[in-house]
Coordinates of C-alpha atoms in Angstrom, one line a residue:
M1 CA 0.0 0.0 0.0
K2 CA 1.0 3.6 -0.3
A3 CA 1.8 5.5 2.9
I4 CA 3.6 8.6 4.1
V5 CA 6.7 7.6 6.1
Q6 CA 9.2 9.5 8.2
D7 CA 12.5 8.0 9.3
R8 CA 13.5 10.9 11.5
Y9 CA 12.0 13.9 13.3
G10 CA 12.0 17.2 11.4
S11 CA 10.1 19.6 9.3
A12 CA 7.6 18.6 6.6
D13 CA 10.4 17.5 4.2
V14 CA 11.0 14.4 6.3
L15 CA 7.6 13.0 5.0
Q16 CA 8.1 10.7 2.0
L17 CA 5.5 8.7 0.0
R18 CA 6.5 5.0 -0.1
E19 CA 5.1 1.5 -0.8
V20 CA 4.9 -0.4 2.6
P21 CA 3.3 -3.6 3.8
P22 CA -0.3 -3.1 5.1
P23 CA -0.6 -3.3 8.9
A24 CA -2.3 -6.2 10.7
P25 CA -5.0 -5.4 13.3
R26 CA -4.1 -6.1 16.9
R27 CA -6.6 -7.3 19.5
G28 CA -9.4 -4.9 19.8
E29 CA -8.5 -3.1 16.6
V30 CA -10.0 -2.9 13.1
L31 CA -8.3 -2.1 9.8
V32 CA -9.8 0.8 8.0
R33 CA -9.4 1.6 4.3
V34 CA -8.7 5.3 4.6
E35 CA -10.8 7.7 2.6
A36 CA -9.6 10.9 4.3
A37 CA -7.2 11.8 7.1
G38 CA -7.3 15.0 9.2
L39 CA -4.3 17.0 10.2
D40 CA -3.9 18.6 13.6
R41 CA -1.2 20.1 15.8
G42 CA -0.7 16.8 17.5
T43 CA 0.4 15.3 14.2
W44 CA 2.8 18.2 13.7
H45 CA 4.3 17.6 17.2
L46 CA 4.8 13.9 16.4
M47 CA 6.4 14.8 13.1
T48 CA 8.9 17.3 14.6
G49 CA 9.4 15.6 17.9
L50 CA 8.9 18.9 19.6
P51 CA 8.8 19.7 22.4
R52 CA 11.5 17.1 23.0
I53 CA 9.8 15.8 26.2
I54 CA 7.2 14.0 24.0
R55 CA 10.0 11.7 22.6
L56 CA 9.9 9.8 25.9
G57 CA 6.6 8.3 24.6
T58 CA 7.1 8.6 20.8
G59 CA 10.7 7.4 20.3
L60 CA 13.9 9.1 21.4
R61 CA 15.8 9.2 18.1
R62 CA 13.1 8.6 15.6
P63 CA 9.3 8.1 15.6
R64 CA 8.3 4.7 17.0
N65 CA 5.4 4.8 14.5
P66 CA 7.0 5.8 11.2
V67 CA 3.6 6.4 9.4
P68 CA 2.1 9.6 10.9
G69 CA -1.6 10.6 11.2
M70 CA -4.4 10.1 13.7
A71 CA -7.8 11.3 12.5
L72 CA -9.4 9.3 9.8
A73 CA -12.6 8.4 8.0
G74 CA -13.0 5.3 5.9
V75 CA -14.4 1.8 5.5
V76 CA -13.7 -1.1 7.7
A77 CA -11.6 -3.6 5.8
E78 CA -10.9 -6.2 8.5
V79 CA -12.1 -6.8 12.1
G80 CA -9.5 -7.9 14.6
Q81 CA -10.1 -10.3 17.5
G82 CA -12.0 -8.7 20.3
A83 CA -13.0 -5.7 18.3
A84 CA -16.8 -5.3 18.9
G85 CA -19.4 -3.1 17.2
F86 CA -18.1 -3.0 13.7
A87 CA -18.3 -5.2 10.6
V88 CA -16.4 -5.2 7.3
G89 CA -17.9 -2.6 5.0
D90 CA -19.0 -0.2 7.8
R91 CA -18.3 3.5 7.2
V92 CA -16.5 4.8 10.2
F93 CA -14.6 7.8 11.5
G94 CA -12.3 8.3 14.5
V95 CA -8.7 8.0 15.6
G96 CA -6.2 5.5 14.4
T97 CA -2.5 4.9 14.0
G98 CA -0.7 5.7 10.8
T99 CA -3.6 7.3 9.0
F100 CA -1.5 9.0 6.3
A101 CA -1.9 5.8 4.3
E102 CA -4.3 3.8 2.2
V103 CA -5.0 1.4 5.2
A104 CA -4.6 2.1 8.9
R105 CA -5.2 0.4 12.3
A106 CA -7.7 1.8 14.7
R107 CA -8.9 0.8 18.1
A108 CA -12.6 -0.1 18.1
D109 CA -13.2 2.1 21.2
R110 CA -11.9 5.1 19.3
L111 CA -14.2 4.7 16.3
A112 CA -17.8 5.5 15.5
H113 CA -20.1 4.9 12.6
R114 CA -20.1 7.8 10.2
P115 CA -23.5 9.4 9.8
A116 CA -24.9 9.8 6.3
C117 CA -24.9 13.6 6.7
L118 CA -21.1 13.7 6.7
S119 CA -18.8 13.1 3.8
A120 CA -15.5 11.3 4.4
V121 CA -13.6 14.5 4.3
E122 CA -15.9 16.2 6.7
A123 CA -15.9 13.3 9.1
A124 CA -12.0 13.2 9.1
A125 CA -12.0 16.8 10.2
L126 CA -13.9 16.0 13.4
P127 CA -12.2 13.3 15.6
V128 CA -9.3 15.1 17.2
S129 CA -10.1 18.7 17.0
A130 CA -13.9 18.6 17.7
T131 CA -13.4 16.0 20.5
T132 CA -10.8 18.4 22.1
A133 CA -13.3 21.3 21.9
L134 CA -16.1 19.2 23.3
Q135 CA -14.2 17.8 26.3
A136 CA -12.6 21.2 27.1
L137 CA -16.0 22.9 27.2
R138 CA -18.1 20.2 28.8
D139 CA -15.8 18.2 31.1
V140 CA -13.2 20.8 32.1
G141 CA -14.8 24.2 31.5
R142 CA -18.3 22.9 32.6
V143 CA -19.9 25.4 30.3
Q144 CA -23.5 26.3 31.1
A145 CA -26.3 28.1 29.2
G146 CA -26.1 31.8 29.7
Q147 CA -22.4 32.0 30.5
S148 CA -19.9 34.1 28.7
V149 CA -17.1 32.3 26.9
L150 CA -13.9 33.6 25.3
V151 CA -12.2 31.5 22.7
V152 CA -8.6 32.6 22.1
G153 CA -7.4 31.1 18.8
A154 CA -10.9 30.7 17.4
S155 CA -10.1 30.3 13.7
G156 CA -8.0 27.0 13.9
G157 CA -9.2 23.5 13.9
V158 CA -10.1 23.3 17.6
G159 CA -11.2 26.9 17.9
A160 CA -13.8 26.8 15.1
Y161 CA -15.5 23.8 16.8
A162 CA -15.2 25.4 20.2
V163 CA -17.2 28.4 19.0
Q164 CA -19.9 26.2 17.6
L165 CA -20.1 23.9 20.6
A166 CA -20.2 26.8 23.1
K167 CA -23.1 28.3 21.1
A168 CA -24.9 25.0 21.1
S169 CA -24.5 24.9 24.9
G170 CA -26.3 28.3 25.1
A171 CA -23.3 30.4 25.9
E172 CA -22.5 33.9 24.6
V173 CA -19.3 33.5 22.7
T174 CA -16.5 36.0 22.0
A175 CA -13.9 34.8 19.5
V176 CA -10.3 36.0 19.1
C177 CA -8.8 35.8 15.6
S178 CA -6.9 37.8 13.0
T179 CA -8.5 40.2 10.5
T180 CA -8.5 37.7 7.6
K181 CA -10.4 35.1 9.6
I182 CA -13.2 37.2 11.1
D183 CA -15.7 35.9 8.5
L184 CA -14.9 32.3 9.5
V185 CA -15.6 32.7 13.2
R186 CA -18.7 34.8 12.6
A187 CA -20.0 32.0 10.3
A188 CA -19.2 29.5 13.2
G189 CA -21.6 31.5 15.4
A190 CA -19.5 33.9 17.4
D191 CA -21.6 36.7 19.0
H192 CA -18.5 39.0 19.3
V193 CA -15.2 39.0 17.5
L194 CA -11.9 40.5 18.7
D195 CA -9.3 41.1 16.0
H196 CA -6.0 40.5 17.8
T197 CA -4.1 42.5 15.3
R198 CA -6.0 45.6 16.4
E199 CA -7.0 45.0 20.0
D200 CA -6.2 42.6 22.8
V201 CA -8.4 40.4 24.9
D202 CA -8.3 42.8 27.9
A203 CA -9.0 46.0 25.8
H204 CA -12.6 46.0 27.0
R205 CA -14.4 45.7 30.3
R206 CA -16.1 42.5 29.3
R207 CA -15.6 39.6 31.7
Y208 CA -15.9 35.9 31.0
D209 CA -17.0 32.8 32.9
L210 CA -14.8 30.6 30.8
V211 CA -11.7 31.2 28.7
L212 CA -10.5 28.6 26.3
D213 CA -6.8 29.3 25.6
I214 CA -6.1 27.5 22.4
A215 CA -3.5 29.9 21.0
G216 CA -1.3 29.6 24.1
N217 CA 0.6 32.9 23.4
R218 CA -0.7 35.3 26.0
P219 CA 0.4 35.7 29.6
V220 CA -1.7 33.8 32.1
A221 CA -2.1 37.0 34.1
Q222 CA -3.7 38.7 31.1
L223 CA -6.2 35.9 30.7
R224 CA -7.1 36.0 34.4
R225 CA -7.8 39.7 34.2
V226 CA -10.7 39.1 31.8
L227 CA -12.3 36.4 34.1
T228 CA -15.3 36.8 36.4
P229 CA -14.3 36.4 40.1
T230 CA -14.8 32.6 39.9
G231 CA -14.0 32.1 36.2
T232 CA -12.0 29.3 34.6
V233 CA -9.2 29.2 32.1
V234 CA -8.8 25.9 30.2
F235 CA -5.3 25.7 28.6
I236 CA -5.6 23.6 25.4
G237 CA -2.7 24.8 23.2
G238 CA 0.7 26.2 23.5
E239 CA 3.4 26.3 20.8
H240 CA 5.6 28.8 22.6
G241 CA 8.4 28.0 24.9
G242 CA 11.7 26.2 24.8
P243 CA 12.5 23.1 22.7
W244 CA 12.4 20.7 25.7
T245 CA 9.0 21.5 27.2
G246 CA 7.4 24.0 24.8
G247 CA 4.1 25.3 26.0
I248 CA 3.7 22.4 28.4
Q249 CA 5.7 24.2 31.1
R250 CA 3.3 27.2 31.0
Q251 CA 0.3 24.9 31.4
V252 CA 1.8 22.9 34.2
L253 CA 2.8 26.0 36.2
A254 CA -0.6 27.6 35.8
S255 CA -2.4 24.4 36.9
A256 CA -0.2 24.1 39.9
R257 CA -1.0 27.6 40.9
S258 CA -4.8 27.0 40.6
P259 CA -5.4 25.8 44.2
F260 CA -4.0 29.1 45.5
V261 CA -6.0 31.6 43.5
R262 CA -9.7 32.4 43.2
H263 CA -9.8 31.5 39.5
R264 CA -9.6 27.9 38.2
L265 CA -6.7 27.3 35.9
A266 CA -7.0 23.9 34.3
M267 CA -4.5 22.0 32.1
F268 CA -6.2 19.7 29.6
V269 CA -5.4 16.7 27.3
S270 CA -8.2 15.2 25.3
R271 CA -9.0 11.4 25.1
E272 CA -11.0 10.2 22.1
S273 CA -13.8 7.8 22.7
T274 CA -16.7 6.2 20.8
A275 CA -19.2 7.9 23.0
D276 CA -17.9 11.4 22.2
L277 CA -17.6 10.6 18.5
Q278 CA -21.2 9.5 18.5
A279 CA -22.1 12.8 20.4
L280 CA -20.4 14.8 17.7
A281 CA -22.1 12.8 14.9
G282 CA -25.4 13.5 16.6
L283 CA -24.7 17.3 16.8
A284 CA -23.7 17.2 13.1
G285 CA -27.0 15.5 12.3
L286 CA -28.9 18.2 14.1
G287 CA -27.1 20.9 12.3
A288 CA -25.5 22.2 15.5
L289 CA -22.0 21.3 14.4
R290 CA -20.6 21.9 11.0
P291 CA -17.2 20.5 10.0
V292 CA -14.9 23.4 9.0
V293 CA -12.6 22.2 6.2
D294 CA -10.0 24.6 4.8
R295 CA -8.3 22.6 2.1
T296 CA -7.7 19.0 1.0
F297 CA -4.4 17.6 -0.3
P298 CA -3.7 14.3 -2.1
L299 CA -1.7 11.8 0.0
A300 CA 1.4 12.4 -2.1
E301 CA 1.3 16.1 -1.0
A302 CA 1.1 15.4 2.7
A303 CA 4.3 17.4 3.2
K304 CA 2.7 20.4 1.5
A305 CA -0.4 20.0 3.7
M306 CA 1.7 20.0 6.9
G307 CA 3.6 23.1 5.7
H308 CA 0.2 24.8 5.1
L309 CA -0.8 23.9 8.7
E310 CA 2.5 24.9 10.2
A311 CA 2.5 28.3 8.4
G312 CA -0.8 29.2 10.2
H313 CA -2.6 29.8 6.9
A314 CA -5.4 27.2 7.6
R315 CA -8.9 28.5 8.1
G316 CA -10.3 25.4 9.9
K317 CA -9.1 21.9 9.2
V318 CA -6.7 20.5 6.6
V319 CA -7.4 17.0 5.3
V320 CA -5.3 14.5 3.3
V321 CA -7.0 12.2 0.8
P322 CA -5.3 8.9 -0.3

């Protein structure tokens, strides 16, 4: 089969299209014939090996899994032992291993049946980013109807979903983005938009019950200034910082400080599950969640797709199609 392979960590030029043997499903897994694979910042981190602390889990000198990619949509090609709930021919979406390929492995408990209302490309844009937004709002931020929510970094993959899901929860949403992406976040349902090239998040007297910090490029003190007295900041992203810990250090330090301040400062890492994928599919079916796809690239141009993501040009999700 054709697959994108990387033999070392680095920039997008380490990604090469090769012929490789198809994987075999392990216990509890299925094989999926990939119709589309979504890109996300997690895939970028695994490609670059940055921050270096992640290499403790991904491989010290080179990626333990040489075929990158996590989010996928496709058709079940084989069901492994102990993998319940799926049959050959089922159309599915979710999170797998090595999805930048024609065939990929995926744990059955990280897949869901793809609803008829979603194309393969749209479904591949959901699993990682939309799950992150859902869990950050619902499980960590504990968003409630009538609350005021600020989404910092609202035009990216996670941010565009966070705006939609916060609105679906009944919140009043303020989105922070650049001038060229204002139309995107307004279309996602934002009640208010702050153009960060002209004004900052604390330029107004508006206060928020919940701040989702996806951009990860503002001082924690500044985010706390815009909170209500008992408000919450959920730290989702963070690309800034040294090569060893990156934005992780900022999140850990803020979380450690949380018990000693009146605000709640929460570090967050998402975990995909069938239940949450089904919840996202249900919201999409109701029209409350719309996949935001910026561009698609053929598998052979995966390096170009990653470069587009890395440059910050994406307006929503980038998807690779085998």
